[in-house]
Short mmCIF file of C-alpha atoms in Angstrom, two decimals:
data_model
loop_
_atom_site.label_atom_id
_atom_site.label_comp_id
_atom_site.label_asym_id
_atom_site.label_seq_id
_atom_site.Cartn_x
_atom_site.Cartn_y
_atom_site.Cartn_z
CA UNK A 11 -27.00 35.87 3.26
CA UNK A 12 -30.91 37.52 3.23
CA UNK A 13 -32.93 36.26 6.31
CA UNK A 14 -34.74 34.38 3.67
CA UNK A 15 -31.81 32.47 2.93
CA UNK A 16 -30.78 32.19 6.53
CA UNK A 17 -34.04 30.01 7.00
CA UNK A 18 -34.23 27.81 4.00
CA UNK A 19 -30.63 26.33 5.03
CA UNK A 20 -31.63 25.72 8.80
CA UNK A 21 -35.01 24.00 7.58
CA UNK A 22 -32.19 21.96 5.19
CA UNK A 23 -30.22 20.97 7.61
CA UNK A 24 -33.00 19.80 10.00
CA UNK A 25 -34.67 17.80 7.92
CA UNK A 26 -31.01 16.34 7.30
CA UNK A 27 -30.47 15.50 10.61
CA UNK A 28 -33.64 14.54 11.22
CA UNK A 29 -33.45 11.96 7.75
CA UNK A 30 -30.08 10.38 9.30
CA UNK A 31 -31.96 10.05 12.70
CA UNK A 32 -34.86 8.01 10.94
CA UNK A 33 -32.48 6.26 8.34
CA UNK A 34 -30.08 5.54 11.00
CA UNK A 35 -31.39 5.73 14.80
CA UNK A 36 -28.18 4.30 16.43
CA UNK A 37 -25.54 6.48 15.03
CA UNK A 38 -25.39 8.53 17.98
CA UNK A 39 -23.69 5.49 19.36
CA UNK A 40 -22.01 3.97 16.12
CA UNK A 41 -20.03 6.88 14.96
CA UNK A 42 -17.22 5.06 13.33
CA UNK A 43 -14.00 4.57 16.05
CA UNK A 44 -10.68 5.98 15.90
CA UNK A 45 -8.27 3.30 17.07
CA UNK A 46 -5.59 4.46 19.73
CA UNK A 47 -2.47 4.29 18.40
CA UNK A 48 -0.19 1.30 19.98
CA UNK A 49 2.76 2.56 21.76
CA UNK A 50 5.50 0.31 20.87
CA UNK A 51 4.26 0.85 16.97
CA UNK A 52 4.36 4.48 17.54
CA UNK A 53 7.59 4.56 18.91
CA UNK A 54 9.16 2.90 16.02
CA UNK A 55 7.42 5.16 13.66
CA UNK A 56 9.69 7.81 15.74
CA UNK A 57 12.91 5.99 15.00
CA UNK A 58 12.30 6.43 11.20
CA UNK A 59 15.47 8.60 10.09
CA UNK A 60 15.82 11.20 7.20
CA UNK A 61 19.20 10.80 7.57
CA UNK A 62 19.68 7.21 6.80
CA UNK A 63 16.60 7.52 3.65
CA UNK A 64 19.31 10.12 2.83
CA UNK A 65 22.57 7.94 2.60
CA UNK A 66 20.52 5.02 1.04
CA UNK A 67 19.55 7.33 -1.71
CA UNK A 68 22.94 8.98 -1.89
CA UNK A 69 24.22 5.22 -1.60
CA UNK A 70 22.29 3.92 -4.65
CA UNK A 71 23.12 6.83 -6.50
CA UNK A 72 26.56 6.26 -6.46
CA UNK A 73 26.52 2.97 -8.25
CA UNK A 74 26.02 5.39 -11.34
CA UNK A 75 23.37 3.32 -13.37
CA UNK A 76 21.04 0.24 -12.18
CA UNK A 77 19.97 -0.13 -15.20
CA UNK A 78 19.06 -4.01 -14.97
CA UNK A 79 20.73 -4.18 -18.30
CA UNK A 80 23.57 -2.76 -16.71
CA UNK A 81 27.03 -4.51 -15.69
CA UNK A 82 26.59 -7.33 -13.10
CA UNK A 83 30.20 -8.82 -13.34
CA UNK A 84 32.25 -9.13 -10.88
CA UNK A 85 34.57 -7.01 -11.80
CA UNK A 86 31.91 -4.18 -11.83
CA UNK A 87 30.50 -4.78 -8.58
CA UNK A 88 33.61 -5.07 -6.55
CA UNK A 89 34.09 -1.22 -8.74
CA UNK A 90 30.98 -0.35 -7.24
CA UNK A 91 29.22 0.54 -11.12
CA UNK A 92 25.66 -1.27 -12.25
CA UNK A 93 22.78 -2.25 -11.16
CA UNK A 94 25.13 -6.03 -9.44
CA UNK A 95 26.97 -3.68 -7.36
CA UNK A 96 23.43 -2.00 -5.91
CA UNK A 97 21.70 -5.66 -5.80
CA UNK A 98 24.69 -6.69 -3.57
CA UNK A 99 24.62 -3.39 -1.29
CA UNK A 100 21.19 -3.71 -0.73
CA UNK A 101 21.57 -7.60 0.51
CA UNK A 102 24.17 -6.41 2.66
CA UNK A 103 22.12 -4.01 4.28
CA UNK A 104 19.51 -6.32 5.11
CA UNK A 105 21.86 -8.71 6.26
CA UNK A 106 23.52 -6.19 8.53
CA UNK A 107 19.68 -5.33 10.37
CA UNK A 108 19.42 -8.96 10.55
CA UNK A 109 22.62 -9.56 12.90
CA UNK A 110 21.48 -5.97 14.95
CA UNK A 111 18.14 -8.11 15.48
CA UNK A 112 20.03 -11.38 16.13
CA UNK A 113 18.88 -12.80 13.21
CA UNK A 114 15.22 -12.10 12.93
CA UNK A 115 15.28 -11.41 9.11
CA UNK A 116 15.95 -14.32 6.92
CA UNK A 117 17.60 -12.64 3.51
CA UNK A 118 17.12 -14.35 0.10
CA UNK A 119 17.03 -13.64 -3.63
CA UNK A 120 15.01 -14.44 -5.91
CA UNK A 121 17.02 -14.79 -8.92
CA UNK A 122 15.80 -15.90 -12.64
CA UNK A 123 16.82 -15.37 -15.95
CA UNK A 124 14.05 -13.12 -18.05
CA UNK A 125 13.86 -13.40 -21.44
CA UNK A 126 14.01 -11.64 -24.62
CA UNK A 127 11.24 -8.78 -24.57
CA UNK A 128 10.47 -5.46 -25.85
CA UNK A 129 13.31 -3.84 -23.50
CA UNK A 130 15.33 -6.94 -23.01
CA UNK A 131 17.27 -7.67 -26.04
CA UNK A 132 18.79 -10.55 -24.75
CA UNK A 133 18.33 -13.19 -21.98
CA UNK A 134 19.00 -11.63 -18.55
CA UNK A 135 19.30 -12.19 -15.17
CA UNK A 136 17.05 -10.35 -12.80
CA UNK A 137 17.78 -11.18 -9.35
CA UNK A 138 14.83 -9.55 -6.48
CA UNK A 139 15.92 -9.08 -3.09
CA UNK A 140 13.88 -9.40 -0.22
CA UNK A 141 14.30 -9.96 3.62
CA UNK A 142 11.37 -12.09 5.73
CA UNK A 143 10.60 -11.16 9.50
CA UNK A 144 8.70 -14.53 10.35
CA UNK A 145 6.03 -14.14 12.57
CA UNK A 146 6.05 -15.03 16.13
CA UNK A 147 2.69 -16.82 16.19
CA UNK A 148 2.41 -19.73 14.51
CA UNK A 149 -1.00 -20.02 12.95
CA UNK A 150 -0.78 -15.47 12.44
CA UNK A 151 2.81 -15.98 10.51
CA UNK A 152 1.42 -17.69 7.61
CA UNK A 153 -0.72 -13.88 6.91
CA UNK A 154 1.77 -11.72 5.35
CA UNK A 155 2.16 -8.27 4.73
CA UNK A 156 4.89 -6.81 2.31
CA UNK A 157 6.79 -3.62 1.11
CA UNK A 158 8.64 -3.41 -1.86
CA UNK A 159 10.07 -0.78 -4.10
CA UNK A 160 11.86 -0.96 -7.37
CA UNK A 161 16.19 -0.52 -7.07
CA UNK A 162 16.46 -0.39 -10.99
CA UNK A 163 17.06 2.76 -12.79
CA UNK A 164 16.59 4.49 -16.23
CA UNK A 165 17.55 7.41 -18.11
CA UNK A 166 16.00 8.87 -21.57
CA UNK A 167 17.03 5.21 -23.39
CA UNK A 168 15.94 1.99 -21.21
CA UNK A 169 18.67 0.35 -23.33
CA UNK A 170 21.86 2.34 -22.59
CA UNK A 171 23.82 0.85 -20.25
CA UNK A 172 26.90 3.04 -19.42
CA UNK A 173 24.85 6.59 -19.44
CA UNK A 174 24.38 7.98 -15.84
CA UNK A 175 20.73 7.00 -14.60
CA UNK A 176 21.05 8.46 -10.78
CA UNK A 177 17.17 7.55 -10.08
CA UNK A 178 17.03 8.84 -6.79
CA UNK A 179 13.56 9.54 -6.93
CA UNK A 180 12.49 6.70 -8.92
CA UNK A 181 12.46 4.48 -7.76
CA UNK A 182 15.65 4.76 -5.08
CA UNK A 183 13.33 6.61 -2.63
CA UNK A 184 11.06 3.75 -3.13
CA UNK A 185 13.71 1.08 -2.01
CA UNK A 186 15.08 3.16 0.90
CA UNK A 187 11.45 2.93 2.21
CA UNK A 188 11.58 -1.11 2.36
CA UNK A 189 15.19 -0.53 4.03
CA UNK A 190 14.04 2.06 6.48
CA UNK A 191 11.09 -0.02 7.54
CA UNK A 192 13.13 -3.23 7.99
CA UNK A 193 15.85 -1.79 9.91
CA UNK A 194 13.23 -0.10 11.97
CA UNK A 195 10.38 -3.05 12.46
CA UNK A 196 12.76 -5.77 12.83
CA UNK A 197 13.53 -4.54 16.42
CA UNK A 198 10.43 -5.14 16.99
CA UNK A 199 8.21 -8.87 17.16
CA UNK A 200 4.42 -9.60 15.48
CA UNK A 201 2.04 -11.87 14.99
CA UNK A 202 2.33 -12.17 11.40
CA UNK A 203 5.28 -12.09 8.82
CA UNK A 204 6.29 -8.94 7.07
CA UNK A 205 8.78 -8.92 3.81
CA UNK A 206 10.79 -5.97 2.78
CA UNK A 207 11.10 -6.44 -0.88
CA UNK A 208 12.98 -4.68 -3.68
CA UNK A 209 12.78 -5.73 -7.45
CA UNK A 210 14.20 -5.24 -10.55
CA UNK A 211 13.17 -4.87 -13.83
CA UNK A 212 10.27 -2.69 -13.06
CA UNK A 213 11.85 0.10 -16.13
CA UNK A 214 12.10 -2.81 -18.31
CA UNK A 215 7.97 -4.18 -18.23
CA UNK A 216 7.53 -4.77 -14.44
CA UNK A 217 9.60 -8.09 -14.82
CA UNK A 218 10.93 -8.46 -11.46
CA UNK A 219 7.52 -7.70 -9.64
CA UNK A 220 5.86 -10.23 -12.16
CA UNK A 221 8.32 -13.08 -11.16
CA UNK A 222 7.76 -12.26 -7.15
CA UNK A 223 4.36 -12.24 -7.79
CA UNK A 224 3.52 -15.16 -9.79
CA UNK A 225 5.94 -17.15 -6.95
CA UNK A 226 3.86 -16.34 -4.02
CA UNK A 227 0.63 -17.31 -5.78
CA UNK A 228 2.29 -20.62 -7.13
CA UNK A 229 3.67 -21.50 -3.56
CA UNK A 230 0.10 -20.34 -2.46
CA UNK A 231 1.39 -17.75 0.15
CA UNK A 232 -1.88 -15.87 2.25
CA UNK A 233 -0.36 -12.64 1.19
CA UNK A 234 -2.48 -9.79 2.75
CA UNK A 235 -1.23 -6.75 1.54
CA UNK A 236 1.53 -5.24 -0.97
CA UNK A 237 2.30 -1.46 -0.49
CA UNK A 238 4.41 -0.42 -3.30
CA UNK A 239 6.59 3.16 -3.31
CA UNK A 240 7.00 4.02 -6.52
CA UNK A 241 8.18 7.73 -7.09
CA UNK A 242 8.00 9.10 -3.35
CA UNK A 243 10.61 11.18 -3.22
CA UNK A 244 8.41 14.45 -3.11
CA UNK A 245 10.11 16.08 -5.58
CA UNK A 246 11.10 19.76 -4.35
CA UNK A 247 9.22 21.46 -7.06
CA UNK A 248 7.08 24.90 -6.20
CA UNK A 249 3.97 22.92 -6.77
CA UNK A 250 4.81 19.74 -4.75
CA UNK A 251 2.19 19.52 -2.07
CA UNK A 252 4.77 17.85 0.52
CA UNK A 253 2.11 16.89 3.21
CA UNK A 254 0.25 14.59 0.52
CA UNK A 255 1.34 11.46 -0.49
CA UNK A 256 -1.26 9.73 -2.95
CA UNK A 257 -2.28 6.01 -2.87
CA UNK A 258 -3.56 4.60 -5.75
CA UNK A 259 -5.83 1.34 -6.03
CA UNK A 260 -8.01 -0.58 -8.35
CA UNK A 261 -11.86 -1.01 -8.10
CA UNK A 262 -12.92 -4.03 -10.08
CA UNK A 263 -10.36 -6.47 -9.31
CA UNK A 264 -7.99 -7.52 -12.41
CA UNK A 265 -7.90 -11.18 -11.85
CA UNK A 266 -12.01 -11.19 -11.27
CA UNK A 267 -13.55 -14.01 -13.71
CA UNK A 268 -16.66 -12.99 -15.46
CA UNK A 269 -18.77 -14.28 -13.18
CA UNK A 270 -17.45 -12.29 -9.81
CA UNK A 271 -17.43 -8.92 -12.08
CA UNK A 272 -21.50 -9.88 -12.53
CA UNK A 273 -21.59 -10.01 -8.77
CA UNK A 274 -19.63 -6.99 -8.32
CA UNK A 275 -22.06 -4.82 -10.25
CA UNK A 276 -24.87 -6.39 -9.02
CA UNK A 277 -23.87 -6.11 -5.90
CA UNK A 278 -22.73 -2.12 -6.44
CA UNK A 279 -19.27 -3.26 -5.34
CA UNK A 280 -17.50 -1.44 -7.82
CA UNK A 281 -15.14 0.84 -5.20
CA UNK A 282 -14.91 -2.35 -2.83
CA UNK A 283 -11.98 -4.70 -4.03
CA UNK A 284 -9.45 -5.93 -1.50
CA UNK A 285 -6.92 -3.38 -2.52
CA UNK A 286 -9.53 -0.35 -2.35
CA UNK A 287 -10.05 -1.65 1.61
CA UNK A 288 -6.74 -1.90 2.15
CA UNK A 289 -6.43 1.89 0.35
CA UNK A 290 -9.02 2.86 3.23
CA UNK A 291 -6.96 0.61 6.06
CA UNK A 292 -3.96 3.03 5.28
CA UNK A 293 -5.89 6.09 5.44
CA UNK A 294 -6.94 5.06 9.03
CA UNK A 295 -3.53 4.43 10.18
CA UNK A 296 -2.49 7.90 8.63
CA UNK A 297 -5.31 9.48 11.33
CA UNK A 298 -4.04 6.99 13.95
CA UNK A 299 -0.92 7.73 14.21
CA UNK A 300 -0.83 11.51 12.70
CA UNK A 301 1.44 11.35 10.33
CA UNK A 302 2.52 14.46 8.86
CA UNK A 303 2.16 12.93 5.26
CA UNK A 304 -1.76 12.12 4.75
CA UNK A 305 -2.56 9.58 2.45
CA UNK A 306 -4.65 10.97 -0.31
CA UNK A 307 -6.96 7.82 -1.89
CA UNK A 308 -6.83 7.97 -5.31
CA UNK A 309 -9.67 5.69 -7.14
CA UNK A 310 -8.15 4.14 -9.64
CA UNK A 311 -5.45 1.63 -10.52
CA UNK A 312 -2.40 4.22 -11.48
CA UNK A 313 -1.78 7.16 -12.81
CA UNK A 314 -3.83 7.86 -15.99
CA UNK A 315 -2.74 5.28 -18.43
CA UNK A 316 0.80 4.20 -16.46
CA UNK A 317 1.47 1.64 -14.41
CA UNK A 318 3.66 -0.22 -11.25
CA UNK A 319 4.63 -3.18 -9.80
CA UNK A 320 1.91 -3.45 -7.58
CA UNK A 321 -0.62 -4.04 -11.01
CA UNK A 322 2.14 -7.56 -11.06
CA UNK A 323 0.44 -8.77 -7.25
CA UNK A 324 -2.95 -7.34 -8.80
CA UNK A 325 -3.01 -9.75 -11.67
CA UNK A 326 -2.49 -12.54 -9.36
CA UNK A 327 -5.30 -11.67 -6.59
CA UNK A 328 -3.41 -9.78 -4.47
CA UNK A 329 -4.40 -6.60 -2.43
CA UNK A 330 -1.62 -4.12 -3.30
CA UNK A 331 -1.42 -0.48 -3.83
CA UNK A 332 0.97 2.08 -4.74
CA UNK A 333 2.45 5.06 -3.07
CA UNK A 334 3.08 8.18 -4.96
CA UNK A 335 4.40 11.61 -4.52
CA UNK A 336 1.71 14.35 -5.14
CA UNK A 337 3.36 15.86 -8.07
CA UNK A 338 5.91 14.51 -10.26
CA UNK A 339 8.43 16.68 -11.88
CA UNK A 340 8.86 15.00 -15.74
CA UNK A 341 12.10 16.55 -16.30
CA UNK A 342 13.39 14.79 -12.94
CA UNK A 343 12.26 11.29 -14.61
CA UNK A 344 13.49 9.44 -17.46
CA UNK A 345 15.50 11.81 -18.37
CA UNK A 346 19.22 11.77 -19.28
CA UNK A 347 21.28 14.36 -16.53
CA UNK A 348 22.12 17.46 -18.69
CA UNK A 349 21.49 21.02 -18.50
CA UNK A 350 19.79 22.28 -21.49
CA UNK A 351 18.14 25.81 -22.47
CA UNK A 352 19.09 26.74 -18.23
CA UNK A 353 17.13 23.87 -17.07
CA UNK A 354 18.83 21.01 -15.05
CA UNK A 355 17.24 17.65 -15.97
CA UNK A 356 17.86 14.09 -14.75
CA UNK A 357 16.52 12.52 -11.63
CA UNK A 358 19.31 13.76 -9.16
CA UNK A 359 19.00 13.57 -5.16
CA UNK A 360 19.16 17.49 -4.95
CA UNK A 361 15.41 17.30 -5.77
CA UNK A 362 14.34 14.98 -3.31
CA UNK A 363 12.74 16.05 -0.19
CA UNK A 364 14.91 13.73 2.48
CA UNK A 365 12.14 14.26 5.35
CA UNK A 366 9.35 13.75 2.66
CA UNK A 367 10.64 10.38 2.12
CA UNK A 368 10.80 9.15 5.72
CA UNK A 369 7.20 10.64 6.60
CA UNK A 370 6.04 8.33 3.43
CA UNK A 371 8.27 5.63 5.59
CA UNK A 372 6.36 6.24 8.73
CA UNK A 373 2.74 6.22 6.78
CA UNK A 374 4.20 2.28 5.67
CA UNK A 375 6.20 1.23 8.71
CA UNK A 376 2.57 1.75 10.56
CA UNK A 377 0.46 0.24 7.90
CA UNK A 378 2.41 -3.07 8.32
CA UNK A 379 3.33 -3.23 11.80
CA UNK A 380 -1.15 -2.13 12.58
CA UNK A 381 -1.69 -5.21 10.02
CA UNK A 382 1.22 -7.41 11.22
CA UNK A 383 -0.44 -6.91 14.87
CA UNK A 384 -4.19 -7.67 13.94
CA UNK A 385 -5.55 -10.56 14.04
CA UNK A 386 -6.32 -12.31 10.95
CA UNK A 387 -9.71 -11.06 9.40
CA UNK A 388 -12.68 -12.96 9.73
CA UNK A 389 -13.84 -15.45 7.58
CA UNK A 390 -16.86 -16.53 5.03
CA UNK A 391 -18.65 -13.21 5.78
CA UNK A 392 -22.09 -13.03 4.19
CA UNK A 393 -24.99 -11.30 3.85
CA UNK A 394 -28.12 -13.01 4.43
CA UNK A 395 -30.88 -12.37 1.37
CA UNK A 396 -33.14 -15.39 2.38
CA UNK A 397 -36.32 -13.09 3.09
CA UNK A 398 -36.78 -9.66 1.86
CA UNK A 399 -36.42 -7.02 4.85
CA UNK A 400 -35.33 -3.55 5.91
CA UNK A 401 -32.50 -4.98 8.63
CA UNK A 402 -29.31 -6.23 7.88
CA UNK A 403 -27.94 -9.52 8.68
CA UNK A 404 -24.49 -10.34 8.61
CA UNK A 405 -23.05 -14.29 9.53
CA UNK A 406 -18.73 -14.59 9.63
CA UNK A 407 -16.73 -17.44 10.99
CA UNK A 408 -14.05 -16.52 13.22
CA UNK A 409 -10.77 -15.55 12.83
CA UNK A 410 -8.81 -18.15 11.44
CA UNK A 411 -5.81 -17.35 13.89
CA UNK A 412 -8.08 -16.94 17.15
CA UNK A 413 -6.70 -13.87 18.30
CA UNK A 414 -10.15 -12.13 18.07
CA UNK A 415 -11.47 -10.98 20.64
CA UNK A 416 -14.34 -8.74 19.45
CA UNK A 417 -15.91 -8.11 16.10
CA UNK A 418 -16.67 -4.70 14.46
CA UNK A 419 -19.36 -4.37 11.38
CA UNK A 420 -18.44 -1.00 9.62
CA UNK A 421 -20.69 0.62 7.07
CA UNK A 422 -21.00 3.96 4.75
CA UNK A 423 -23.32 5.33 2.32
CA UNK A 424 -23.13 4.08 -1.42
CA UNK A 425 -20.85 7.24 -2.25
CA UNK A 426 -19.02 7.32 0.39
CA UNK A 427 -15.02 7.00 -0.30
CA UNK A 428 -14.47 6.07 3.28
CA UNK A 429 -15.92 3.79 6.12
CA UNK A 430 -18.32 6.32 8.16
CA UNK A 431 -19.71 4.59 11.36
CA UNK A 432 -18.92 1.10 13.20
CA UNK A 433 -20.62 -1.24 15.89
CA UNK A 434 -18.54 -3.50 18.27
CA UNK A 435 -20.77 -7.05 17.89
CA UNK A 436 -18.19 -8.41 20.85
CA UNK A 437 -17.48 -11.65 20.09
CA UNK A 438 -20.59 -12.03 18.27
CA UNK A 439 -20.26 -14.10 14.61
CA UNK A 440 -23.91 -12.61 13.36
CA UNK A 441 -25.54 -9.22 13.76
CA UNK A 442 -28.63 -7.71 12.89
CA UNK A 443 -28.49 -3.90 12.08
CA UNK A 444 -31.94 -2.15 11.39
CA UNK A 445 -30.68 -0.41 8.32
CA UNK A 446 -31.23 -1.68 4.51
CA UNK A 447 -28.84 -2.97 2.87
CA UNK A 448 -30.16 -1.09 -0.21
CA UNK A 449 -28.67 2.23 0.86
CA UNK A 450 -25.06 1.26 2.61
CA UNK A 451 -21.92 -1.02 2.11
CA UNK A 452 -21.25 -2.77 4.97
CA UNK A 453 -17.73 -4.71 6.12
CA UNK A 454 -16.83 -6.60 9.07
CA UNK A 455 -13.23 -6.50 10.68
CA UNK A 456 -11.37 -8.55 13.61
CA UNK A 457 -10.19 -6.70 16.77
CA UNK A 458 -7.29 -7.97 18.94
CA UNK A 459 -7.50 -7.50 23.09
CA UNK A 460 -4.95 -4.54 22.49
CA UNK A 461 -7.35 -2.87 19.54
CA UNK A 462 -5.45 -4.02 16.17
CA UNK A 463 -7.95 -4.24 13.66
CA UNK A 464 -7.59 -6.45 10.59
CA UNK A 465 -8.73 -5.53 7.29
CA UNK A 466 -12.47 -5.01 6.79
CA UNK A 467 -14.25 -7.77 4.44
CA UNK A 468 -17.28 -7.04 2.91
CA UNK A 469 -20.31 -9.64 2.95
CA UNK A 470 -21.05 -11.40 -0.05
CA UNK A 471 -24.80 -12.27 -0.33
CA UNK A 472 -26.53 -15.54 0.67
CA UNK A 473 -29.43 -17.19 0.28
#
């Protein structure tokens, strides 16, 4: 670099600095915090075990096919063949945490018949299973948080039932992460409730997801979050980047009427929906608690033109995202197990990454227990637009659950994909920052005495 050079980019970087002193005179002091990670939570993370996401994989494996057209007889499942005989392991397994915990987990299915469809060629029963840790608080247990991954299987044809469909990566690495965390977490007590889902029917149109979902929003449960693994096995392929897991959300909510998408683009809320912040609320627990997997955000619903189950708790106004491996191997999915021209295909458990899968574990096991242990977020948060000005005034009613005890008001730059600086308020319910609306998103989050911060909620405008 010429000398010339040299001194055009230190007169550009301080009139940079000097800009973000005059657009932003606090910072200094506002920097955005890096919570401490809570030692009980990171201890658990600890107990997360490659070996036992290995023999759950190898486990549901062995039942050959879970198709969900597959056998669900009796005869089959006492054989141990079909997608009954994995439904029934899997119940058993949560059942067997549950006594280790003297009971804490309350096991149930969710069984209904689905009918005929595009893949289901005749009626058929779909049965979910799922395993609720009720919260210890009683006003915090009615916020839940919940985990889920699909236990069905597929091979080339979604309607052979009898050919081999292993699915250890998809989506059996996805289930043994709802396992691991429940035999983990449930040794452990919080504030809120946490559920350890797995579904079927997610090869055959997302139908078990679909029925879970459309349940909780009939029975009107305050569900917070939905993390979905879908596909994290980190398939062992030279171009798997095994310290990345992506995390995909949505940016204009799916069940928004016409009227909130108006507000959303007026508002420049496009990369601000509840499952975007909760997106960002996983990256921060990734830095938290250094996990060796880093959550990659990804902005956008899926993968280009696909879909999960999480799109299911979308539709009905849920926050949920989905967990994916950074690079899928296609003739490791959907495929029927042969070997053809030298190449092995079929979605096999020699090409999952066993350690992979439990560092994706640890990223979720510390995303629910950090939102399990927060107090609920606040509530009603709005900007006030009543006078045109260059400060910021934001109003929020506590925390419904009144385990607050301080207030944080985050903001970042229009482009920014993540929250860049936060001010403790203290138990404040209004603040007044001198910085314009115009050029930042802001948010506001709950902080418990032991520094478990809810998810953030940004303002919506009033006048």
């Amino acid at each position: 670099m010429t000398r010339t050079q040299l001194l055009r980019t230190s007169k550009a970087l301080r009139y940079g600095i000097l800009f973000a002193a005059l657009a932003f005179p606090f910072l200094a002091s506002a920097q955005s915090s890096m919570a401490s990670p809570d030692p009980q939570i990171a201890a658990a993370v600890r107990q997360i075990s490659p070996a036992h996401i290995r023999a759950d994989i190898e486990k549901l494996v062995s039942f050959q096919t879970r198709l969900t057209l597959s056998a669900q007889d009796p005869a089959s499942i006492a054989a141990g063949h079909g997608i009954g005989a994995a439904r029934e392991w899997i119940k058993s397994e949560f059942e067997r945490y549950s006594g280790e915990c003297g009971g804490c987990l309350e096991v149930k299915l969710d069984s209904f018949t689905e009918p005929v469809g595009p893949r289901i060629p005749q009626p058929t029963q779909l049965t979910n299973v799922y395993a609720v840790m009720k919260g210890s608080d009683p006003e915090s247990a009615k916020r839940i948080v919940l985990v889920t991954g699909h236990y069905d299987s597929r091979n080339s044809d979604t309607f052979d039932i009898k050919g081999e469909a292993p699915g250890a990566n998809d989506d059996a690495s996805g289930t043994s992460v709802s396992l691991e965390c429940a035999r983990v977490l449930s040794k452990l007590k919080f504030p809120a409730t946490i559920i350890f889902l797995t579904v079927a029917g997610e090869e055959q149109g997302l139908n078990g997801s679909h029925h879970f979902s459309q349940m909780a929003k009939t029975e009107g449960w305050n569900l917070e979050a939905v993390l979905n693994n879908d596909i994290v096995g980190g398939d062992r392929s030279a171009q798997q980047d095994a310290g990345v897991v992506r995390v995909f959300s949505e940016g204009l909510p799916t069940a928004a009427d016409a009227a909130a998408l108006r507000l959303i683009r007026n508002l420049g809320g496009e990369s601000d929906s509840p499952s975007r912040e909760l997106a960002r609320y996983i990256s921060e627990v990734g830095r938290t608690y250094q996990t060796e997997v880093h959550p990659l955000l990804v902005f956008r619903l899926d993968r280009y033109l696909r879909g999960g189950d999480h799109s299911s708790f979308n539709e009905q106004g849920f926050a949920a995202v989905r967990f994916t491996e950074y690079r899928e191997d296609f003739n490791h999915q959907h495929q029927n197990v042969r070997v053809e021209n030298g190449v092995q295909y079929g979605d096999l458990p020699r090409f999952v990454n066993f350690d992979y899968v439990a560092e994706v574990a640890r990223v979720n096991a510390a995303t629910l227990a950090s939102l399990a242990g927060a107090p609920a977020p606040p509530a009603h948060v709005r900007m006030v637009t009543r006078d045109l000005e260059n400060d910021s005034t934001l109003t929020w009613e506590p925390s419904p659950d009144d385990r607050a005890a301080s207030y944080e008001v985050l903001w970042r730059t229009t482009t920014g994909p993540d929250w860049e600086h936060s001010e403790s308020v203290g138990k404040n319910i209004r603040a007044t920052l001198p910085i314009s609306k115009d050029n930042v998103i802001f948010a506001v989050r709950a902080v418990d005495d032991q520094g478990h911060r809810s998810l953030p909620v940004v303002p919506a405008p009033e006048r």
